[in-house]
PDB file of C-alpha atoms and ligand atoms in Angstrom:
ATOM      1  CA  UNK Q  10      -4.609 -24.710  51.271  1.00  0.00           C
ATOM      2  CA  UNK Q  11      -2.197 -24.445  48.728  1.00  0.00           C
ATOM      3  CA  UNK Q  12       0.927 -26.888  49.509  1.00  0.00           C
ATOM      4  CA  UNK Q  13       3.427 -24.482  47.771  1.00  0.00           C
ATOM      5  CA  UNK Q  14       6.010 -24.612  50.969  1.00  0.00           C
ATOM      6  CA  UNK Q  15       6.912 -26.620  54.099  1.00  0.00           C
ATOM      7  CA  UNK Q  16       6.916 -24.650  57.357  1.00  0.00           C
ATOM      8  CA  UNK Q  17       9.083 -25.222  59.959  1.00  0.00           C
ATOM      9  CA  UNK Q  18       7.645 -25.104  63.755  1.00  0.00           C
ATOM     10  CA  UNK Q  19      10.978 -24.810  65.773  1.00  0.00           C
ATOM     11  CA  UNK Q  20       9.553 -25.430  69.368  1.00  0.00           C
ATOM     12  CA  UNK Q  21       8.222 -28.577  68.205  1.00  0.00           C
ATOM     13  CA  UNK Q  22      11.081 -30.031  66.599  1.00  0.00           C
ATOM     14  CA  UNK Q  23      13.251 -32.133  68.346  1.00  0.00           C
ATOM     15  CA  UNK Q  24      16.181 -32.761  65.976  1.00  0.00           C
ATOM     16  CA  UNK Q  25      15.176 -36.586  65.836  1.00  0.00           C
ATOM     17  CA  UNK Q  26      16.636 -36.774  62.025  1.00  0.00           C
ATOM     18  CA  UNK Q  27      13.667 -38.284  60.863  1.00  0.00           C
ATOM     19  CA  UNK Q  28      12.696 -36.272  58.163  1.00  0.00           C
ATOM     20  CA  UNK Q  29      16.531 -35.347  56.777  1.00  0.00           C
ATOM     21  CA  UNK Q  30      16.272 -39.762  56.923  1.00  0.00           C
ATOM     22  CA  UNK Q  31      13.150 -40.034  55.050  1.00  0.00           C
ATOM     23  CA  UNK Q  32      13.737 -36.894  52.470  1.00  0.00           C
ATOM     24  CA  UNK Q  33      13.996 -38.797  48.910  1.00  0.00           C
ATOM     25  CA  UNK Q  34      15.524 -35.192  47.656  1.00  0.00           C
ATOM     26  CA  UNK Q  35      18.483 -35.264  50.520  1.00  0.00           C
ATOM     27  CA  UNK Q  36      17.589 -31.401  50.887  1.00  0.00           C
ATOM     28  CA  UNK Q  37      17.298 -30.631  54.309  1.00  0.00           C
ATOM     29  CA  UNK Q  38      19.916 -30.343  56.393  1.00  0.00           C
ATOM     30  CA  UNK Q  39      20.484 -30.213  60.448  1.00  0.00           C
ATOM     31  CA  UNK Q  40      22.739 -28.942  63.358  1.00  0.00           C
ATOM     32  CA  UNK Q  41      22.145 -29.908  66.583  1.00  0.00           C
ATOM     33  CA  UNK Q  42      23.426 -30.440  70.182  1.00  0.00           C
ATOM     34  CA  UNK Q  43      23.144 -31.859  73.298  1.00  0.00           C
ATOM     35  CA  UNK Q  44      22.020 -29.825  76.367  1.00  0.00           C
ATOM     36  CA  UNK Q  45      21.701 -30.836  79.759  1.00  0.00           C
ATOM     37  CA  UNK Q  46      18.728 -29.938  81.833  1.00  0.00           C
ATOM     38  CA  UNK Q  47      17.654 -30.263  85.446  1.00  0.00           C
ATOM     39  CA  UNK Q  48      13.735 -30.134  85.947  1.00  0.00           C
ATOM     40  CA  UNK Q  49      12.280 -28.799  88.809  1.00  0.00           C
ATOM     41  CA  UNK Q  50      12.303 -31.500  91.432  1.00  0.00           C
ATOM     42  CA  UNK Q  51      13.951 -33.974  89.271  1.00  0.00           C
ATOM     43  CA  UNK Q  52      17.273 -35.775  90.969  1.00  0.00           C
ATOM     44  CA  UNK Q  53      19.360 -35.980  87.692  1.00  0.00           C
ATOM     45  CA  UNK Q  54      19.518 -33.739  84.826  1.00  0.00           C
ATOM     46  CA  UNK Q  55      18.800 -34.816  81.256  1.00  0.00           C
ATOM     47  CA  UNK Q  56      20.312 -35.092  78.006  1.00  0.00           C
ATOM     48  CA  UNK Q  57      18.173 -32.371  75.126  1.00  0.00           C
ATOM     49  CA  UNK Q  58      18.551 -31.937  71.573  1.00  0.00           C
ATOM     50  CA  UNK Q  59      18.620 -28.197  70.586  1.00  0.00           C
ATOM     51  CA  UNK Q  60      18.692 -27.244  67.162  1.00  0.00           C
ATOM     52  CA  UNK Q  61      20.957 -25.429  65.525  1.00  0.00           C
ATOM     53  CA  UNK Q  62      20.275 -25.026  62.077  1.00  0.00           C
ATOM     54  CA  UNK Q  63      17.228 -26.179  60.093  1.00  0.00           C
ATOM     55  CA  UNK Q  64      17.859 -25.969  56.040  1.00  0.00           C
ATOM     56  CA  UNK Q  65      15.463 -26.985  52.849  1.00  0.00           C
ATOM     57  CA  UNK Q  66      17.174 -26.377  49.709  1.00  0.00           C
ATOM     58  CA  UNK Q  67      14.241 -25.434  48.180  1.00  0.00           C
ATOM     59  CA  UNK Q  68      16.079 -25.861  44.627  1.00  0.00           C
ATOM     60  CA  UNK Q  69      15.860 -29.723  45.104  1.00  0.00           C
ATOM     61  CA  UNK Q  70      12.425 -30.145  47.146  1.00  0.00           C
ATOM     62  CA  UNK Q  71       9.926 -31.986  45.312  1.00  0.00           C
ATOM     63  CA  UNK Q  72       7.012 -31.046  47.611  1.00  0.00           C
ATOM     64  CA  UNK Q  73       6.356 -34.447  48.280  1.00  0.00           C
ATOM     65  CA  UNK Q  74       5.459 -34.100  51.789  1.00  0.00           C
ATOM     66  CA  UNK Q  75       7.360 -36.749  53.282  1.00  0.00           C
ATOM     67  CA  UNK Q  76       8.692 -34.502  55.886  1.00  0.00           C
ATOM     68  CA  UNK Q  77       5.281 -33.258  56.427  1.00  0.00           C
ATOM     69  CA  UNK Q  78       4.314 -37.322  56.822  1.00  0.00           C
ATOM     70  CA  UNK Q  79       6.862 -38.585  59.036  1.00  0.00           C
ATOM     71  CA  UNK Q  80       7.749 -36.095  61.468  1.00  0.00           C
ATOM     72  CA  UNK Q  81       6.191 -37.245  64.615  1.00  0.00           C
ATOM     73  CA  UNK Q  82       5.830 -34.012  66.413  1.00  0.00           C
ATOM     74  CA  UNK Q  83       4.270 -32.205  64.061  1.00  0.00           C
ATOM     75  CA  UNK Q  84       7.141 -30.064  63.171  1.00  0.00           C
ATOM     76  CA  UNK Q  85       6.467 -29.396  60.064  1.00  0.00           C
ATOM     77  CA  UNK Q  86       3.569 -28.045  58.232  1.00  0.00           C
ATOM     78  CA  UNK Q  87       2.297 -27.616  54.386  1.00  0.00           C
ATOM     79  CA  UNK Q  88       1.922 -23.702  54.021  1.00  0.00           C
ATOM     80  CA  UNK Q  89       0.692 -21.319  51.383  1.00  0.00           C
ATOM     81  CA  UNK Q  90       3.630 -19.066  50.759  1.00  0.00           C
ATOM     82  CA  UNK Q  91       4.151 -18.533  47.202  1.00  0.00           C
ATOM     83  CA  UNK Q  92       6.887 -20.499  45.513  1.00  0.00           C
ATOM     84  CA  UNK Q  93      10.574 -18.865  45.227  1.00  0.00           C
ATOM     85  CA  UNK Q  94      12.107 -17.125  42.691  1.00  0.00           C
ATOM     86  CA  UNK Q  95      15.697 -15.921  42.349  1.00  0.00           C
ATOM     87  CA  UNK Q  96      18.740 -16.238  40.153  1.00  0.00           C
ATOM     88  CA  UNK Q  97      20.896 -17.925  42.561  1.00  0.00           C
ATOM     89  CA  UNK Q  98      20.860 -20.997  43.482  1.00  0.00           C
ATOM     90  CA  UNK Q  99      21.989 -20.187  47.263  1.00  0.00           C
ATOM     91  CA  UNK Q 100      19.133 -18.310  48.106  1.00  0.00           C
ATOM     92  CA  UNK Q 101      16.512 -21.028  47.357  1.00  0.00           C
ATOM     93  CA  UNK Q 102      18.115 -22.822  50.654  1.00  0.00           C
ATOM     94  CA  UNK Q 103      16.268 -21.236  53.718  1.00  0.00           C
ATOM     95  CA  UNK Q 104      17.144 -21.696  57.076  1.00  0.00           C
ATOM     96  CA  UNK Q 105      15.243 -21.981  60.367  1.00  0.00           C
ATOM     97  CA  UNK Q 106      13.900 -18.168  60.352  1.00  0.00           C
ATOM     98  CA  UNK Q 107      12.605 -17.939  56.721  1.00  0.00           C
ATOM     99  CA  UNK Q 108      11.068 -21.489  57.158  1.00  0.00           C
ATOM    100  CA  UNK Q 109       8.785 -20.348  60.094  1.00  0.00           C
ATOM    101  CA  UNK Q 110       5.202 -19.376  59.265  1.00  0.00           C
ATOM    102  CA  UNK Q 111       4.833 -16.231  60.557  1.00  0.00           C
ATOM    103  CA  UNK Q 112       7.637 -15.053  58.986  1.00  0.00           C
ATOM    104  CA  UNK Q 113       6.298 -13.006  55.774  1.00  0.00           C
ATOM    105  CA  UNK Q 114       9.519 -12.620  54.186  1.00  0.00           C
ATOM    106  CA  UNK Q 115      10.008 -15.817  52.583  1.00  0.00           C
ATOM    107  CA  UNK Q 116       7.627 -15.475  50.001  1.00  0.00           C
TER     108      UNK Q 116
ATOM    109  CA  UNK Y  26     -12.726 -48.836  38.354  1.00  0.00           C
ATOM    110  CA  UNK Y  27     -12.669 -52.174  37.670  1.00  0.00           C
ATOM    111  CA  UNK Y  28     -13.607 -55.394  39.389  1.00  0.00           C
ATOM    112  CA  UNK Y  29     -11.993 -57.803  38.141  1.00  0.00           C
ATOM    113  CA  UNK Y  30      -8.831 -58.011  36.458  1.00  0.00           C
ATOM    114  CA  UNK Y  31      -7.241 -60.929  34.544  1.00  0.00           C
ATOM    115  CA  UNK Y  32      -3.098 -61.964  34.417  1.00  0.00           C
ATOM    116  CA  UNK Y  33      -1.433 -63.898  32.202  1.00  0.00           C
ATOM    117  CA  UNK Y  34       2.164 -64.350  31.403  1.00  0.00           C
ATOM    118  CA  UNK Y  35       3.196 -64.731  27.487  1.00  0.00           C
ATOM    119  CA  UNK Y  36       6.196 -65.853  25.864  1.00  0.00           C
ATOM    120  CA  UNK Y  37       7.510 -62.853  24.208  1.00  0.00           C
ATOM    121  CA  UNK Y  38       7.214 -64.050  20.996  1.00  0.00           C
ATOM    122  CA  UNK Y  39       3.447 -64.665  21.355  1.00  0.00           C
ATOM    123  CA  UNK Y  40       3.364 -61.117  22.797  1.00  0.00           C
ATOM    124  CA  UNK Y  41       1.880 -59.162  19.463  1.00  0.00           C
ATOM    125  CA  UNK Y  42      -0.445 -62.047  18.573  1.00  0.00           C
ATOM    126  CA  UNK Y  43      -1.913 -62.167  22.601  1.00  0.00           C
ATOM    127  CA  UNK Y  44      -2.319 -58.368  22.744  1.00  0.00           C
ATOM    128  CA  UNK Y  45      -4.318 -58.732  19.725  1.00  0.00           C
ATOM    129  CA  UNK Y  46      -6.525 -61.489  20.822  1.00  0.00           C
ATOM    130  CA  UNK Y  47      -7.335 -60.439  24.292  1.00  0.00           C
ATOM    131  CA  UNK Y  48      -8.293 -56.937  22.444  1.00  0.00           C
ATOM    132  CA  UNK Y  49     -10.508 -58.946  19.973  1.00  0.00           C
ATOM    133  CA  UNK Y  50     -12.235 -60.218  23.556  1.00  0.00           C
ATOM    134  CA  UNK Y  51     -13.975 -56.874  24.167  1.00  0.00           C
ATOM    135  CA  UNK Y  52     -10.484 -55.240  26.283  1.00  0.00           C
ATOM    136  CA  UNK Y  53     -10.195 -52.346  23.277  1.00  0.00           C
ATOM    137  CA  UNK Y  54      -9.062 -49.725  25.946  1.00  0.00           C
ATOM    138  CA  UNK Y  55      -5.454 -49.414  26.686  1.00  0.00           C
ATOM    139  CA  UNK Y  56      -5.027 -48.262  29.855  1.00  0.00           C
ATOM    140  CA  UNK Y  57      -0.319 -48.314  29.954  1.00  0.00           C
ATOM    141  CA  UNK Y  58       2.458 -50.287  29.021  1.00  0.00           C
ATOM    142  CA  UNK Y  59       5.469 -50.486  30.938  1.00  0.00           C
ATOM    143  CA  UNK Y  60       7.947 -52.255  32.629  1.00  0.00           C
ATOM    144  CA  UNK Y  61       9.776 -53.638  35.429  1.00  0.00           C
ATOM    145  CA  UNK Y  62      13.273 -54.485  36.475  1.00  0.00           C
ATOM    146  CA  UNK Y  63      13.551 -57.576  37.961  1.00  0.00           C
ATOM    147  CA  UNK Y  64      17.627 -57.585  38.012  1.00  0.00           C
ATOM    148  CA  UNK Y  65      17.580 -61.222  36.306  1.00  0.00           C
ATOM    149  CA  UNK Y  66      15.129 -59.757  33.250  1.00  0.00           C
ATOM    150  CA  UNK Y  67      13.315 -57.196  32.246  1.00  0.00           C
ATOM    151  CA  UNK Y  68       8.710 -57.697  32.639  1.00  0.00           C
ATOM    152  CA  UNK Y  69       6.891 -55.474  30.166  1.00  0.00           C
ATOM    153  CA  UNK Y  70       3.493 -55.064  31.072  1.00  0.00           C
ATOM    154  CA  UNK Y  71       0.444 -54.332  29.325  1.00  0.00           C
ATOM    155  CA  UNK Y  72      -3.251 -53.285  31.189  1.00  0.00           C
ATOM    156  CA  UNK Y  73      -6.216 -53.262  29.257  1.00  0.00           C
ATOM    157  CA  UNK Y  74      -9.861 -52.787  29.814  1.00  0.00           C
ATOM    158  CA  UNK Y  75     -12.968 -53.146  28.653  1.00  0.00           C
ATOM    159  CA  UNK Y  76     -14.587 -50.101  27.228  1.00  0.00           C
ATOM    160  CA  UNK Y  77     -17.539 -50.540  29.723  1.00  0.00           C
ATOM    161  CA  UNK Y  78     -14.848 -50.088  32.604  1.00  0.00           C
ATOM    162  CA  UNK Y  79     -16.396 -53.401  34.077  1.00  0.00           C
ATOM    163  CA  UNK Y  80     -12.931 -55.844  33.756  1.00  0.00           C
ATOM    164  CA  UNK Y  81      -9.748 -55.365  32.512  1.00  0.00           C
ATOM    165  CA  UNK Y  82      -6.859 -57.657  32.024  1.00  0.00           C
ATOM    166  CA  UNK Y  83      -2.823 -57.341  32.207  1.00  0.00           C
ATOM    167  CA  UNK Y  84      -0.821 -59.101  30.065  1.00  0.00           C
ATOM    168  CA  UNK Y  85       3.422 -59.397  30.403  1.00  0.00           C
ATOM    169  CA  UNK Y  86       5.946 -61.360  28.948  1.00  0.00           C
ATOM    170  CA  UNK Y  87       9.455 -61.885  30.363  1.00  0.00           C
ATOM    171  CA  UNK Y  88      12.572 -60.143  28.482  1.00  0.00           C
ATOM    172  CA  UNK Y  89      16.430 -61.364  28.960  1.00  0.00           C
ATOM    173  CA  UNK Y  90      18.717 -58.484  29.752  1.00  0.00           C
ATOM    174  CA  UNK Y  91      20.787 -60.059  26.522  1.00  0.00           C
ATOM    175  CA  UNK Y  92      18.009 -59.741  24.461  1.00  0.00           C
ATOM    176  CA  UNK Y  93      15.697 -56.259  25.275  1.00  0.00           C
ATOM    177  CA  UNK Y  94      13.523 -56.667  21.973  1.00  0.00           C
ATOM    178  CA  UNK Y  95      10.191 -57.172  21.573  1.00  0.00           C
ATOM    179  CA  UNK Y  96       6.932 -56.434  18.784  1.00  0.00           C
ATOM    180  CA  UNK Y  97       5.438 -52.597  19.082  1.00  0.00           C
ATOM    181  CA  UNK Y  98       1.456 -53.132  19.464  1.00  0.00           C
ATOM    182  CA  UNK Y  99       1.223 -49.145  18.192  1.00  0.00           C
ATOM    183  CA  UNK Y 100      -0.714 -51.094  15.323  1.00  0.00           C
ATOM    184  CA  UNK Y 101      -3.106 -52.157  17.728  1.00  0.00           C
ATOM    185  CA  UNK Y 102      -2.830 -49.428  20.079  1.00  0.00           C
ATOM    186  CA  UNK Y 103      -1.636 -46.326  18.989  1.00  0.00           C
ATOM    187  CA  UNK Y 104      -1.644 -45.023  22.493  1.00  0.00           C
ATOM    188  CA  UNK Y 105       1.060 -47.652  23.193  1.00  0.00           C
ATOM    189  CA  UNK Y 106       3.603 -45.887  20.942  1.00  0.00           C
ATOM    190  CA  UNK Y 107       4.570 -43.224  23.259  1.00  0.00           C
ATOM    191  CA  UNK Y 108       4.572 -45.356  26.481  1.00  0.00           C
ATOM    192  CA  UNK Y 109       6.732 -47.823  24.326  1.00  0.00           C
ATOM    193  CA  UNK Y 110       9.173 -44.836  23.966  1.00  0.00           C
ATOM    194  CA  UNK Y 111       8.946 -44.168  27.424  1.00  0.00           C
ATOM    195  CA  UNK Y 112      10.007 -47.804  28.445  1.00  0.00           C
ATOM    196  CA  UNK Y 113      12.718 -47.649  25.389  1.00  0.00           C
ATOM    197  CA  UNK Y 114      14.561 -44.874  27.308  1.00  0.00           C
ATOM    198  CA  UNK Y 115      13.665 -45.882  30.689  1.00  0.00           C
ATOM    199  CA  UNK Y 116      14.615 -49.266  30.814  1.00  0.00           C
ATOM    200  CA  UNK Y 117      16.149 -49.934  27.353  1.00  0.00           C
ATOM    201  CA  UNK Y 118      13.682 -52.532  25.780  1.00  0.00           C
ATOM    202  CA  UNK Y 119      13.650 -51.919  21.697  1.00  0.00           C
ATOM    203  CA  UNK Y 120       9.733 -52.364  20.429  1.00  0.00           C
ATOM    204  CA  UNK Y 121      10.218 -53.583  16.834  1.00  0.00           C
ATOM    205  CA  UNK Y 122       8.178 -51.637  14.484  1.00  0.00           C
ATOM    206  CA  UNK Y 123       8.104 -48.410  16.881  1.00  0.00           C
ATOM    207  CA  UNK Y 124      10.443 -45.329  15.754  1.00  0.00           C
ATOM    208  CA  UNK Y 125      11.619 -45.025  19.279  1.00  0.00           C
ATOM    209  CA  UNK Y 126      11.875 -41.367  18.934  1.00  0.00           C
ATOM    210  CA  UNK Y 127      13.702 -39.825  22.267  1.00  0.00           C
ATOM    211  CA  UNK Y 128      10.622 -38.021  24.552  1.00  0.00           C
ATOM    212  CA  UNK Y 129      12.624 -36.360  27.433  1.00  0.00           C
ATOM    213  CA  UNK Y 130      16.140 -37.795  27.198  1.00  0.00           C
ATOM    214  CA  UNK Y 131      18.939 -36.356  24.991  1.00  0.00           C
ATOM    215  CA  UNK Y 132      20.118 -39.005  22.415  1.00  0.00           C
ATOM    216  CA  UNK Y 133      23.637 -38.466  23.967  1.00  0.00           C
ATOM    217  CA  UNK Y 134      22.730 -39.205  26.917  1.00  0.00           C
ATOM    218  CA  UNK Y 135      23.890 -43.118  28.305  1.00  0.00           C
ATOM    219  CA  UNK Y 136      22.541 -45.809  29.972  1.00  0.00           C
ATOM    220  CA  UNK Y 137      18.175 -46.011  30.874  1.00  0.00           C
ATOM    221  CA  UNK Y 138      18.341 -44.951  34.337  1.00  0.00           C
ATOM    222  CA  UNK Y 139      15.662 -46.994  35.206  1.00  0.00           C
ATOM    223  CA  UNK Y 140      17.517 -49.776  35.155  1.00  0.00           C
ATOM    224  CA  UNK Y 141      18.732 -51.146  38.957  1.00  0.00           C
ATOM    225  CA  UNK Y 142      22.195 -51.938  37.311  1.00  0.00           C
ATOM    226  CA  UNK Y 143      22.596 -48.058  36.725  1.00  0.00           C
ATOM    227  CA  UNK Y 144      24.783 -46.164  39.227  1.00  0.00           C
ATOM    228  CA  UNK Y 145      22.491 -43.297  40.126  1.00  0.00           C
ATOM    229  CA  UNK Y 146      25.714 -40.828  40.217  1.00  0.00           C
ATOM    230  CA  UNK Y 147      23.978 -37.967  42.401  1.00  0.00           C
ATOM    231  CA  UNK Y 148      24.035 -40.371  45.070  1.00  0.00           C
ATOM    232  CA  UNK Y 149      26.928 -41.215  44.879  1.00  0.00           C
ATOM    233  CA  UNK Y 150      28.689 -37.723  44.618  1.00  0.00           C
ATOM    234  CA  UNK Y 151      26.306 -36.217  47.405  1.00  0.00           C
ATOM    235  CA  UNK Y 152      26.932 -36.031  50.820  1.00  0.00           C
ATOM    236  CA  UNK Y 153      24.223 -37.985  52.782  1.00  0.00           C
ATOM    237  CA  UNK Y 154      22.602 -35.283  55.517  1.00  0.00           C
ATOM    238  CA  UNK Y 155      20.976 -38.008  57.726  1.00  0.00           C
ATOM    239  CA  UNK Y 156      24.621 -38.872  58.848  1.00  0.00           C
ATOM    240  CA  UNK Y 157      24.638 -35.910  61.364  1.00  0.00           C
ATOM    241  CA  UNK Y 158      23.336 -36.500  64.879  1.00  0.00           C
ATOM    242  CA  UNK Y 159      23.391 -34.543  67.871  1.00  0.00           C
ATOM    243  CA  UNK Y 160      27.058 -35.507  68.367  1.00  0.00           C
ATOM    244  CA  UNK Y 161      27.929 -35.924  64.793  1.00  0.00           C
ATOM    245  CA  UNK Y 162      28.364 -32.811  63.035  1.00  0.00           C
ATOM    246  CA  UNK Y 163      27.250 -32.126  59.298  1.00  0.00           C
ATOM    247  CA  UNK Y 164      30.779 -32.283  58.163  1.00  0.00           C
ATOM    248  CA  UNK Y 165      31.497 -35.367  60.356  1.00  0.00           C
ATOM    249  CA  UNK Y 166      33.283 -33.597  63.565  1.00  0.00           C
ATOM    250  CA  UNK Y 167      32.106 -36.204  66.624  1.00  0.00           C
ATOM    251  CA  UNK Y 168      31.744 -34.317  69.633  1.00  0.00           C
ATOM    252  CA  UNK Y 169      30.536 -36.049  73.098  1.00  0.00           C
ATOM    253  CA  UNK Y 170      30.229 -39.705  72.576  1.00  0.00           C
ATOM    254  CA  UNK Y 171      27.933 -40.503  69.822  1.00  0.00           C
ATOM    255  CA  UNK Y 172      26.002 -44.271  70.500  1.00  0.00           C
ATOM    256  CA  UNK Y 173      24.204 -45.522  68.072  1.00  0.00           C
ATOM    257  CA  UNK Y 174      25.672 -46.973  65.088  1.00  0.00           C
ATOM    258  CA  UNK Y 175      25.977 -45.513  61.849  1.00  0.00           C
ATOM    259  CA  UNK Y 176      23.059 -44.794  60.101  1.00  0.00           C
ATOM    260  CA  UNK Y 177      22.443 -45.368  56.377  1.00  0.00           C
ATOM    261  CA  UNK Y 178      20.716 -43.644  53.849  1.00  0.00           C
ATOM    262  CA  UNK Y 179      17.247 -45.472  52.820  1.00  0.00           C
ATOM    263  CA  UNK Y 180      17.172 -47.038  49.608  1.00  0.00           C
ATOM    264  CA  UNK Y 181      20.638 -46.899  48.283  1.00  0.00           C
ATOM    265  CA  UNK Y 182      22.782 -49.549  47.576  1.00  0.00           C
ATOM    266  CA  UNK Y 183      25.400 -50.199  49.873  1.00  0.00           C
ATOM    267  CA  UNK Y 184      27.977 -50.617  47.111  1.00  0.00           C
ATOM    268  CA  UNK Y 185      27.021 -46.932  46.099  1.00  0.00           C
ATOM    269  CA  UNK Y 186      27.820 -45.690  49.283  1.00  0.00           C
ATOM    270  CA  UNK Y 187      31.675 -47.166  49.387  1.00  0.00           C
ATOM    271  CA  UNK Y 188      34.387 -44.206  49.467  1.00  0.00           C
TER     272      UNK Y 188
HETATM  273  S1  LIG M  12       8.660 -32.192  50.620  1.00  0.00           S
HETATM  274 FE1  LIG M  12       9.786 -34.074  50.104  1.00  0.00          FE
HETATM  275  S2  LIG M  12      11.565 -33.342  48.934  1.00  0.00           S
HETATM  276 FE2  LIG M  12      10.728 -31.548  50.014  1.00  0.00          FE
HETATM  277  S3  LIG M  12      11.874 -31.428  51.916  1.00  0.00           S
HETATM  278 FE3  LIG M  12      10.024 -32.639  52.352  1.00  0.00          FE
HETATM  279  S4  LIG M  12      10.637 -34.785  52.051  1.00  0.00           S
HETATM  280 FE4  LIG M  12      12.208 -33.491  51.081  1.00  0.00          FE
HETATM  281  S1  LIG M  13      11.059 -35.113  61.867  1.00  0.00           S
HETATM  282 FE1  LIG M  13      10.166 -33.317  62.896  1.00  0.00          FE
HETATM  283  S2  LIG M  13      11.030 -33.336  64.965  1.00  0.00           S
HETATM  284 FE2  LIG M  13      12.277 -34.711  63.718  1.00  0.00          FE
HETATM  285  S3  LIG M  13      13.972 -33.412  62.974  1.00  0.00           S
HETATM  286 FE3  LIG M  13      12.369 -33.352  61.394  1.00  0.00          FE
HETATM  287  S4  LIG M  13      11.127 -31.543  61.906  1.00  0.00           S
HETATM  288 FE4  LIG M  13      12.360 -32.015  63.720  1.00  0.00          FE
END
């Protein structure tokens, strides 16, 4: 496995911060809200996080794998996608879609 | 590596002559040379080790922040010349009898940013993003009622952090 990119598992994550906390580069950034439930059977609903956006600036990740390291649900993942290239700055910041691993596009 | 390892603590005008001595001991492989901030002064630190790998010894001396100079052992060590440089524009120690040639900083540039007294000015011009919660948006609109107190970013200094 080459560790050339961090993937992002959406499902998993549960916008706990953690990892924007912990990033020594300050290069990811996160939206989220609150959402509240009501399970099956359950008297009350409860509070959710749902995430909005999910960013790495990939122009200031140092592939450290911090994120990889503290995230405690396993949201993120080191994945082989070759590294980025482009002329602007703005596109080396992917968002939520381009960070998943299935998605070929963000090579 | 090694299995044991000697420390001793110099005066840093013994520093040249130790070096020396401890090398004349059998340590004739210089592993690095560096330093440390310890706000009050400045430790440089030598490690070396004996060519059979089987001890090795580190040697520092203590440095006032008034007075950052100190003997080059490139004599001794000419491996030590370019980690001396290193520490030179890291932490701003002068090794007398080095050339102190720049390695990766421009000679314009200003203050060693190694040192903790040095206002690392990216963090101080950057927007923390671990400020935004659930109910705290990225450019600071609250929305619901947001609990916990504020958080802070790990690691920099709170007098950094003042707007
Ligand atoms: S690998 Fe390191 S620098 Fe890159 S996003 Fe993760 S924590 Fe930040
Ligand atoms: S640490 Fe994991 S769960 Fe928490 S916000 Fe980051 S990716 Fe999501």
């Amino acid at each position: 496995m080459i560790h050339s990119f961090i993937a992002l598992l959406p499902d998993k994550c549960t916008s706990c911060m953690l990892c924007v906390r912990e990033c020594p580069a300050w290069c990811i950034h996160l939206d989220s809200h609150t959402e509240e439930v009501t399970d099956a059977g359950a008297r009350r609903p409860k509070k959710i996080n749902v995430l909005d956006s999910f960013d790495i600036d990939y122009s200031l990740c140092m592939y450290c794998g911090i994120c990889v390291d503290v995230c405690p649900f396993d949201a993120l993942e080191w994945d082989q996608h070759r590294a980025l290239i482009s002329d602007s700055r703005a596109d080396l910041t992917l968002g939520i879609t381009q960070l998943t691993s299935e998605n070929d596009s963000a090579n | 590596m090694t299995a044991v390892m000697a420390m001793e603590s110099v005066p840093v005008d013994t520093w040249h002559e130790r070096v020396h001595q401890v090398k004349q001991r059998g340590f004739g492989f210089f592993d690095f040379l560096t330093a440390v901030d310890r706000n009050s002064f400045v430790e440089v630190v030598v490690h070396l080790v004996r060519e059979d790998l089987s001890d090795s010894y580190l040697i520092s001396t203590m440095l006032s922040n008034e007075n950052l100079h100190i003997d080059s052992i490139e004599t001794l060590f000419p491996g030590a010349g370019w980690h001396e440089r290193e520490v030179g524009e890291m932490f701003g120690v002068k090794f007398e009898g080095n050339d102190m040639q720049k390695l990766l900083r421009h000679e314009t540039l200003g203050l060693p940013p190694l040192r903790k007294n040095i206002v690392l000015s990216a963090r101080v011009v950057t927007e923390w993003p671990g400020a935004a919660e659930p109910e705290i948006k990225q450019d600071g609109r609250k929305v619901g009622n947001p609990s916990r107190r504020r958080q802070r970013p790990p690691g920099a200094p709170e007098s950094w952090l003042q707007q």
